[in-house]
mmCIF file with all atom_site columns, C-alpha atoms in Angstrom:
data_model
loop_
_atom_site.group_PDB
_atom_site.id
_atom_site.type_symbol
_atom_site.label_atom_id
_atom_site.label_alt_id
_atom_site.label_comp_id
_atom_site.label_asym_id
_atom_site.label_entity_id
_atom_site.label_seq_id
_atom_site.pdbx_PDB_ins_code
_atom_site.Cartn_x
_atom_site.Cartn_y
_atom_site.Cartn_z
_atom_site.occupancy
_atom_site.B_iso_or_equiv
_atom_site.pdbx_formal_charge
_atom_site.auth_seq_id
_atom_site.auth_comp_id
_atom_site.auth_asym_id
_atom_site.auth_atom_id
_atom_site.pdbx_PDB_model_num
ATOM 1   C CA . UNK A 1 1   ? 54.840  48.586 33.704  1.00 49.00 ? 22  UNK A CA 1
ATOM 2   C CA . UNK A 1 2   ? 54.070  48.712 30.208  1.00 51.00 ? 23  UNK A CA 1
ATOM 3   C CA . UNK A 1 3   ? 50.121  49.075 29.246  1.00 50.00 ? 24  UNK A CA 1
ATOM 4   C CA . UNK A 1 4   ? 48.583  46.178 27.096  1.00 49.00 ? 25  UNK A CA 1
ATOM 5   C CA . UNK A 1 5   ? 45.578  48.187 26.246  1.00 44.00 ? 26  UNK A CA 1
ATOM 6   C CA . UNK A 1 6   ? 46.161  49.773 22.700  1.00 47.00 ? 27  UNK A CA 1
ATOM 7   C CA . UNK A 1 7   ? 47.096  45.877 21.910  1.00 46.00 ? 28  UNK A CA 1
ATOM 8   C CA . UNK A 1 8   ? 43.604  44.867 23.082  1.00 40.00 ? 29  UNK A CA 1
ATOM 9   C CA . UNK A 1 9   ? 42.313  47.739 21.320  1.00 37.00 ? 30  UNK A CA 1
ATOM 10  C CA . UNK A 1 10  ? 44.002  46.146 18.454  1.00 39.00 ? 31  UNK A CA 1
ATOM 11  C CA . UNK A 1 11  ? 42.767  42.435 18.878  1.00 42.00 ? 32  UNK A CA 1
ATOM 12  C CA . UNK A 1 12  ? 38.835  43.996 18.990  1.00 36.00 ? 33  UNK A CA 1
ATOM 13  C CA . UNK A 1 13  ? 38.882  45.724 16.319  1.00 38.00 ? 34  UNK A CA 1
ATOM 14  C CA . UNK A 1 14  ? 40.557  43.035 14.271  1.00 38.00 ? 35  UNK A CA 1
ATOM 15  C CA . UNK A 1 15  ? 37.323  40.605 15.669  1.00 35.00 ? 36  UNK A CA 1
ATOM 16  C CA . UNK A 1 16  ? 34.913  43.214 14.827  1.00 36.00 ? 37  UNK A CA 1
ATOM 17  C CA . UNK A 1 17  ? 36.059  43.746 11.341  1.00 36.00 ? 38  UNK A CA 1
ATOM 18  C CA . UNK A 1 18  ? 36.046  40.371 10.841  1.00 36.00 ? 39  UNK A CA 1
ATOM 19  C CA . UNK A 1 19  ? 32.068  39.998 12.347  1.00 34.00 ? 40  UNK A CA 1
ATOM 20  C CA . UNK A 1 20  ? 31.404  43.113 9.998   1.00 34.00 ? 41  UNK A CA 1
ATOM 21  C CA . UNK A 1 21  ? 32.763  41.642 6.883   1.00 38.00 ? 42  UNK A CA 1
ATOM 22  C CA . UNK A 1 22  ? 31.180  37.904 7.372   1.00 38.00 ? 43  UNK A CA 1
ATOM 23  C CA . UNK A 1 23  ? 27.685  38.978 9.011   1.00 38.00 ? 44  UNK A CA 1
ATOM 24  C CA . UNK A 1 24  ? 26.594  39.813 5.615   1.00 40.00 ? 45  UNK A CA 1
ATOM 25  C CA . UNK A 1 25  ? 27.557  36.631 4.124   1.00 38.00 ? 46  UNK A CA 1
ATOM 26  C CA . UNK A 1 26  ? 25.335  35.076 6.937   1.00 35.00 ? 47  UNK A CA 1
ATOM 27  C CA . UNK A 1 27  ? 22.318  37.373 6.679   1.00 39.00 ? 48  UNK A CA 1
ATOM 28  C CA . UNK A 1 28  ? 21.947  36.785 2.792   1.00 41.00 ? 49  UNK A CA 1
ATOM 29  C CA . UNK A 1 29  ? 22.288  32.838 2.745   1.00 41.00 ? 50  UNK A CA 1
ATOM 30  C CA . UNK A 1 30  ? 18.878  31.285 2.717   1.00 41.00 ? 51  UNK A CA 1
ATOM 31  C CA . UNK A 1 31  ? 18.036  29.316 5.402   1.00 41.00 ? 52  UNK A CA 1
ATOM 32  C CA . UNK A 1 32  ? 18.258  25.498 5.100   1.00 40.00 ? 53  UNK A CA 1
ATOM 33  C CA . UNK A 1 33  ? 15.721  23.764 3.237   1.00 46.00 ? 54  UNK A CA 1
ATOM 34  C CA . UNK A 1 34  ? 14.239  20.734 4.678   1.00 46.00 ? 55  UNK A CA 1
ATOM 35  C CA . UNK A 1 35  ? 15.223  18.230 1.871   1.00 47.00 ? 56  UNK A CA 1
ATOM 36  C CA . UNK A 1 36  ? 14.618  14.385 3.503   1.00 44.00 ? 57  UNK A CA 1
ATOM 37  C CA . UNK A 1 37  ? 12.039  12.124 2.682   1.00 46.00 ? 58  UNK A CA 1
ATOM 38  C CA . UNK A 1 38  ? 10.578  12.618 6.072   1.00 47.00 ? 59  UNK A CA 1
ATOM 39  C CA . UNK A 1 39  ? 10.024  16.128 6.066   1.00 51.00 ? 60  UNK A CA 1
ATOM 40  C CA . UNK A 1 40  ? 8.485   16.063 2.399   1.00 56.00 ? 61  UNK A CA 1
ATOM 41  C CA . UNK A 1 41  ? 6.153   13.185 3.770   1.00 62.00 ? 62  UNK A CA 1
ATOM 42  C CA . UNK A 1 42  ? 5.183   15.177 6.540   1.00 76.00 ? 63  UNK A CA 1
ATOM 43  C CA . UNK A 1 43  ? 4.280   17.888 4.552   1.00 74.00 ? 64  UNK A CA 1
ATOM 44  C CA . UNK A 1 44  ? 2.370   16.160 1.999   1.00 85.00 ? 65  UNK A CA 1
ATOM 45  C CA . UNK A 1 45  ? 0.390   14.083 4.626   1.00 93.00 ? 66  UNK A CA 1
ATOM 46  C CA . UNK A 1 46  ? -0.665  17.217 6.005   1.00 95.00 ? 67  UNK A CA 1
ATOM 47  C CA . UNK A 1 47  ? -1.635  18.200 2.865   1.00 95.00 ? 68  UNK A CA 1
ATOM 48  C CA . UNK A 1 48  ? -3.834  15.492 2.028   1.00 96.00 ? 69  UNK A CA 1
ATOM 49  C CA . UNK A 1 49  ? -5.399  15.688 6.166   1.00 96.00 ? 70  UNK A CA 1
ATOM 50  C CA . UNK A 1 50  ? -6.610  19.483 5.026   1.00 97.00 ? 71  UNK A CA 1
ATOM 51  C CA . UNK A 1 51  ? -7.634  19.151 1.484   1.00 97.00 ? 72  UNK A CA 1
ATOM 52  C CA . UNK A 1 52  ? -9.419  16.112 2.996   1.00 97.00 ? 73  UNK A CA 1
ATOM 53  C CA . UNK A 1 53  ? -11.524 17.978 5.386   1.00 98.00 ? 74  UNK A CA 1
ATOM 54  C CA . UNK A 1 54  ? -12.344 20.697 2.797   1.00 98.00 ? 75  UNK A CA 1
ATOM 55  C CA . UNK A 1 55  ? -13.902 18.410 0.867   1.00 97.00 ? 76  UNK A CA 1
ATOM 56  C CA . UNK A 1 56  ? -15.524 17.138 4.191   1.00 98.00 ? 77  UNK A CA 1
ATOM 57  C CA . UNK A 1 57  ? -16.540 20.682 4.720   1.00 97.00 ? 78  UNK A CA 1
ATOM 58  C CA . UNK A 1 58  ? -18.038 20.524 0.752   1.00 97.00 ? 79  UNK A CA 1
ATOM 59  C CA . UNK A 1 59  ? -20.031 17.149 1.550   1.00 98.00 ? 80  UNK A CA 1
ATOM 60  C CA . UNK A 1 60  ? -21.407 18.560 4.351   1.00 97.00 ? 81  UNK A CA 1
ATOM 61  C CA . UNK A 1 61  ? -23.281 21.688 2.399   1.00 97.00 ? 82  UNK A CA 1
ATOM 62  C CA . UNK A 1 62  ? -24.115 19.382 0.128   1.00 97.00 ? 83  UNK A CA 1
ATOM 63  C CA . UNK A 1 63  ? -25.706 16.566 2.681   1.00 97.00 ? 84  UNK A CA 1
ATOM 64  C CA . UNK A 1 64  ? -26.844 19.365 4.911   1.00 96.00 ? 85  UNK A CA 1
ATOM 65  C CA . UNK A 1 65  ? -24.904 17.813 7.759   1.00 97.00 ? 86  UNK A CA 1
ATOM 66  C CA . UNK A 1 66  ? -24.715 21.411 9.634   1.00 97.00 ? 87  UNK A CA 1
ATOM 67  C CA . UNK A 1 67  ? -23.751 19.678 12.691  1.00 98.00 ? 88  UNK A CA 1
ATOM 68  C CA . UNK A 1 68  ? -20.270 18.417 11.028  1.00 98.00 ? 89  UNK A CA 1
ATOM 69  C CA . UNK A 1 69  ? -19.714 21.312 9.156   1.00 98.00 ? 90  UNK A CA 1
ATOM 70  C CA . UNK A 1 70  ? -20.518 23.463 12.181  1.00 98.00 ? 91  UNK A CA 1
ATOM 71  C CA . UNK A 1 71  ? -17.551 21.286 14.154  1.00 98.00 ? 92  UNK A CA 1
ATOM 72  C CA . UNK A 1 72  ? -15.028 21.728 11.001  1.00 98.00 ? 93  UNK A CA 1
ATOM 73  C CA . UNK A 1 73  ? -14.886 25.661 12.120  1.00 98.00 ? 94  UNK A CA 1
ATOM 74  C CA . UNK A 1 74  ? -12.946 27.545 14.676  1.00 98.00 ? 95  UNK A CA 1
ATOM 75  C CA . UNK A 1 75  ? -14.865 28.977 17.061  1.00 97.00 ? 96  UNK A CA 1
ATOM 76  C CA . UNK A 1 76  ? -13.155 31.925 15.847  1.00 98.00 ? 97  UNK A CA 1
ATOM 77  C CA . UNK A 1 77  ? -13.202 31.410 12.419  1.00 98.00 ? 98  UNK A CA 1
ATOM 78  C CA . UNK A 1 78  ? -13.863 34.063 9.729   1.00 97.00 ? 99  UNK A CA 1
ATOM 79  C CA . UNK A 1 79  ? -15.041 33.366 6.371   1.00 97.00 ? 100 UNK A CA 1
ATOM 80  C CA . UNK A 1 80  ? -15.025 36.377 3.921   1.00 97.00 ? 101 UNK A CA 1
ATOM 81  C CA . UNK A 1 81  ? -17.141 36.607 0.298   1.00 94.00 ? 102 UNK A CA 1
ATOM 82  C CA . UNK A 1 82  ? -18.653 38.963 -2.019  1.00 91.00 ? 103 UNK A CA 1
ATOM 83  C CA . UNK A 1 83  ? -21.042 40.098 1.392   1.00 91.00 ? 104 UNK A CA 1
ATOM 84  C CA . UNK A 1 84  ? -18.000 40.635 3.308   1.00 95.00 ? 105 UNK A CA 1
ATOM 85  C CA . UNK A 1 85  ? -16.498 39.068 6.632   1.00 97.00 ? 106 UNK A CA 1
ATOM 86  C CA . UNK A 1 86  ? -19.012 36.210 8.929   1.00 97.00 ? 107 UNK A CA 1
ATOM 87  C CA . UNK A 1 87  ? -18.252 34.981 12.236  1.00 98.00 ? 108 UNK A CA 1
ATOM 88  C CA . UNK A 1 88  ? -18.900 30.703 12.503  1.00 98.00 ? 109 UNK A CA 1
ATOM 89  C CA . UNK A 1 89  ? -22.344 31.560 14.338  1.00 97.00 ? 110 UNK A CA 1
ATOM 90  C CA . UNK A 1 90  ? -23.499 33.074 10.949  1.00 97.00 ? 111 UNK A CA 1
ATOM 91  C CA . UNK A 1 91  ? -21.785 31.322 8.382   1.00 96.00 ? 112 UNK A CA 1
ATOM 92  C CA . UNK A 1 92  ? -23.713 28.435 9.761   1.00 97.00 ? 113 UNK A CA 1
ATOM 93  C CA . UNK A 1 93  ? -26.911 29.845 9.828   1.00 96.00 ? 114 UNK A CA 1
ATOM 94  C CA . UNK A 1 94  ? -26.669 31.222 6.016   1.00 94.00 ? 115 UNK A CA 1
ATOM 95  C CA . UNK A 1 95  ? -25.703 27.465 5.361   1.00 95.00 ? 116 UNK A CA 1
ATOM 96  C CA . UNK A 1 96  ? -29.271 26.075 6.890   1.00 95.00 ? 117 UNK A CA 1
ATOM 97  C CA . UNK A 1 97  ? -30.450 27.090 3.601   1.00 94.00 ? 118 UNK A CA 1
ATOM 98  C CA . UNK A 1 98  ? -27.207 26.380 1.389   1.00 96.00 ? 119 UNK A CA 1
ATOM 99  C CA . UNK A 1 99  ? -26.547 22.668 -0.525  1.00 97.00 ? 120 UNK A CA 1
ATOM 100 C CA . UNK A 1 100 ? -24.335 22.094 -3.046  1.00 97.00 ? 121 UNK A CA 1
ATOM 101 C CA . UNK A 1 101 ? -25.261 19.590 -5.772  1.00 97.00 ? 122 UNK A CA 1
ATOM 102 C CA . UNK A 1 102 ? -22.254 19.033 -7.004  1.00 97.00 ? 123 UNK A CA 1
ATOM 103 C CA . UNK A 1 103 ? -18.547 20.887 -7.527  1.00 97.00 ? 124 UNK A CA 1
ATOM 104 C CA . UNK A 1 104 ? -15.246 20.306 -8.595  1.00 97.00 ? 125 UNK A CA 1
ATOM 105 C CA . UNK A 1 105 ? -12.173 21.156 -7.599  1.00 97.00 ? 126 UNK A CA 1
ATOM 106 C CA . UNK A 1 106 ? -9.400  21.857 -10.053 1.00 96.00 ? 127 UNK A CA 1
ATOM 107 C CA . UNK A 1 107 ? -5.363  23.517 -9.127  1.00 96.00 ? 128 UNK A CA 1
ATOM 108 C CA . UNK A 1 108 ? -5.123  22.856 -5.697  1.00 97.00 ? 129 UNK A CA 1
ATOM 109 C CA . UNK A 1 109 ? -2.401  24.801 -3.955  1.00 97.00 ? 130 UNK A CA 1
ATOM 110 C CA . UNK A 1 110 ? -0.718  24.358 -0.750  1.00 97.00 ? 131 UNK A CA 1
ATOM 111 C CA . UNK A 1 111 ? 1.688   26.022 1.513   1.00 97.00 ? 132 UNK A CA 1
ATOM 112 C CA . UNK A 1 112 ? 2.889   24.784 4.688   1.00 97.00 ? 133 UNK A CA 1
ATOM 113 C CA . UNK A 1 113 ? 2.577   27.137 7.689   1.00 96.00 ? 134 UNK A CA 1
ATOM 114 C CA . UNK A 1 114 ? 3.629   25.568 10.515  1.00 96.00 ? 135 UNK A CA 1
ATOM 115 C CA . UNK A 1 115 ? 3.603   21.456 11.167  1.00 94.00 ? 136 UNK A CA 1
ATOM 116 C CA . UNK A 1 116 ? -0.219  21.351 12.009  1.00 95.00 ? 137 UNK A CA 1
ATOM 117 C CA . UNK A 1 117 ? -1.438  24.225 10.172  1.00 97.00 ? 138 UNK A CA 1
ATOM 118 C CA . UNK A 1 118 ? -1.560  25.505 6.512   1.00 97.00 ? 139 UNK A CA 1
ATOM 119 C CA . UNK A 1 119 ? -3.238  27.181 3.731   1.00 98.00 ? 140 UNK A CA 1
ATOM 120 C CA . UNK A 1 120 ? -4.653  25.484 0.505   1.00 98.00 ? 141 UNK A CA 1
ATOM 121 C CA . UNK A 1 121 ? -6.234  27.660 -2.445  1.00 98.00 ? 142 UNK A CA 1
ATOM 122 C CA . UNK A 1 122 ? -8.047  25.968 -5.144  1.00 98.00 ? 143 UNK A CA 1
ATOM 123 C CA . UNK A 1 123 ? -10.477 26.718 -8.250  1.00 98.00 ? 144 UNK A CA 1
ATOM 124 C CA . UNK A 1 124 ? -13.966 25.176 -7.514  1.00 98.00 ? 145 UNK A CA 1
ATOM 125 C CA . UNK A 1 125 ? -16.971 24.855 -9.993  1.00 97.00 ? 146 UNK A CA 1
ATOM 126 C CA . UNK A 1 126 ? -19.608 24.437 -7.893  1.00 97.00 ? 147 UNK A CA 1
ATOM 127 C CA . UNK A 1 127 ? -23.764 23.710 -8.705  1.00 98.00 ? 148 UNK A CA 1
ATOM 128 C CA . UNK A 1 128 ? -26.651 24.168 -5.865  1.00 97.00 ? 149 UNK A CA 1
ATOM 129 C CA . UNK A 1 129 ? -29.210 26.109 -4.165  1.00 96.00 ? 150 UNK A CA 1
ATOM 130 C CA . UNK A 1 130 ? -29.388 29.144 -2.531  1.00 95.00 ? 151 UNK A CA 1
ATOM 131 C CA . UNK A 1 131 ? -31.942 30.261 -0.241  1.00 93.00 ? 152 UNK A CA 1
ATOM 132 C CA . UNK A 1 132 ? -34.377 28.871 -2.811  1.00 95.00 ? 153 UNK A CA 1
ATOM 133 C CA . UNK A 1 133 ? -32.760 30.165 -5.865  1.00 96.00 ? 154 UNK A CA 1
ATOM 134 C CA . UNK A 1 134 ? -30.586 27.570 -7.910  1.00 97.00 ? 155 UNK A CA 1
ATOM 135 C CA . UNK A 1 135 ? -26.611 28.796 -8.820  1.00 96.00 ? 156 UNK A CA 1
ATOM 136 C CA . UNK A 1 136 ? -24.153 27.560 -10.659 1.00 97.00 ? 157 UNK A CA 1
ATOM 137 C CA . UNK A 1 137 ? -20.710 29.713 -10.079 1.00 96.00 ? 158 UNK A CA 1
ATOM 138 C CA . UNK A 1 138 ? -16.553 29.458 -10.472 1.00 97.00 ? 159 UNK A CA 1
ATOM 139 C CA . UNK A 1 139 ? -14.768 30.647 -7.712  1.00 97.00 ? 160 UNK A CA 1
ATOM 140 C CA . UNK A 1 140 ? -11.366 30.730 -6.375  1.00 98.00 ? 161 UNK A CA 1
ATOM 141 C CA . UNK A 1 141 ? -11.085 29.825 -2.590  1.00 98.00 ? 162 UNK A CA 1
ATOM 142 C CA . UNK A 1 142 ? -8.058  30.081 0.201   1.00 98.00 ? 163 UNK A CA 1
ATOM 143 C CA . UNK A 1 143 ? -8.534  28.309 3.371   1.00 98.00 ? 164 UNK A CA 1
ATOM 144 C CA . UNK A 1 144 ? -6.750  27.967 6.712   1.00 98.00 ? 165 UNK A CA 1
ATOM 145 C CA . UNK A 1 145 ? -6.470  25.094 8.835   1.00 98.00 ? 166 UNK A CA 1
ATOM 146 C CA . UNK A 1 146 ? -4.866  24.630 11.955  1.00 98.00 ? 167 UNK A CA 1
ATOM 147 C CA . UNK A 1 147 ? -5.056  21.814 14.528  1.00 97.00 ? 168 UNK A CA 1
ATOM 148 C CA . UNK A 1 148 ? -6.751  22.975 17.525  1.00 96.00 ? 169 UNK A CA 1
ATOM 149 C CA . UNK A 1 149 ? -7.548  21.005 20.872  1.00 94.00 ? 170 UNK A CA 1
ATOM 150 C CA . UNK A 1 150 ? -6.388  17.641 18.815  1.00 94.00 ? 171 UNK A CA 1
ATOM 151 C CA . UNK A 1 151 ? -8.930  18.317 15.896  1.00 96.00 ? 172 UNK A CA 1
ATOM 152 C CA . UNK A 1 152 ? -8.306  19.989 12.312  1.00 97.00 ? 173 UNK A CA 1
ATOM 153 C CA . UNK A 1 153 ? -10.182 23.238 11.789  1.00 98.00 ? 174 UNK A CA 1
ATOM 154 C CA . UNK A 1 154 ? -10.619 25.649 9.235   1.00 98.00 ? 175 UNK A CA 1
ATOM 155 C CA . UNK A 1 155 ? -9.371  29.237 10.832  1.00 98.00 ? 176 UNK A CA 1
ATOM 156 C CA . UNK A 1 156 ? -10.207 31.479 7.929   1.00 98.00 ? 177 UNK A CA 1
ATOM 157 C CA . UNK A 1 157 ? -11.482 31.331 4.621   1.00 98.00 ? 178 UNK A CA 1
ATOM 158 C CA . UNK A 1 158 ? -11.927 33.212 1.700   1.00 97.00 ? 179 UNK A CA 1
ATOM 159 C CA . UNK A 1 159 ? -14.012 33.426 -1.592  1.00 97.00 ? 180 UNK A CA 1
ATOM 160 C CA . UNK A 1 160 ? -13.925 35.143 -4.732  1.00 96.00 ? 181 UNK A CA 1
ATOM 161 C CA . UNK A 1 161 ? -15.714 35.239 -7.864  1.00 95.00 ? 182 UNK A CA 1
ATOM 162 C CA . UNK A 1 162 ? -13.651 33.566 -10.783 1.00 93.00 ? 183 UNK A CA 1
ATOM 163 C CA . UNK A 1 163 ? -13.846 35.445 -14.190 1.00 86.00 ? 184 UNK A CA 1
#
């Protein structure tokens, strides 16, 4: 009886070479790009849902609606400035005596994270009063939202100080 195994042994290498040379092909080519209408609409819609409730967030420092900004949070949000990092309990007690007068917002920026979450960044010029003390200030802010329990929330935000 004649043995079959150094043909086997033949047959696997053969595959493996094969897998060896072709993997890297694979690994290197970028994965697929979601290029129909539909997924571009999705992606802009949810686009426009969070830049909407920034601004939301915005109307509510400046209408002093602390109740609506407070539910615009995550429970576990953190929102990081020039003082460093603040938990929702105390961003929302600085913002008791916080109101915008006016602002702008100018190069809005968005990037998709998942299909109900992503991050915008954006220039804002911004007018108000501070804990009694009137400001006027330029400053360049990223924000996280995700969709939590059914509702749009910011997750994390951060400013800093435009030059």
């Amino acid at each position: 009886m004649k043995s079959t195994f150094p043909s086997t042994l033949a047959i696997v290498v053969a595959l493996c070479a094969i897998l060896l040379l072709a993997a890297p092909k694979y690994a290197a080519a970028e994965p697929e790009k979601p290029n129909s209408l539909y997924a571009r609409s999705s992606a802009d819609s949810l686009q426009q849902q969070i830049v909407s409730k920034e601004r939301e967030e915005l109307e509510c420092l400046k209408t002093g609606d602390l109740k609506r900004f407070a539910e615009l949070l995550a429970d576990d949000a953190l929102i990081v400035d020039d003082h460093g990092a603040a938990s929702k309990s105390e961003i929302v007690e600085h913002a008791a005596e916080f109101r915008l007068t006016e602002y702008t917002i100018d190069d809005v920026k968005f990037v998709p994270l998942s299909t109900t979450s992503g991050l915008i960044s954006y220039k804002i010029r911004e007018r108000g009063n501070s804990h009694g003390k009137e400001f006027t200030a330029q400053v360049y802010v990223s924000a996280l939202w995700a969709e939590r329990g059914g509702k749009m929330v910011c997750v994390f935000s951060q400013e800093t100080a435009a030059k």
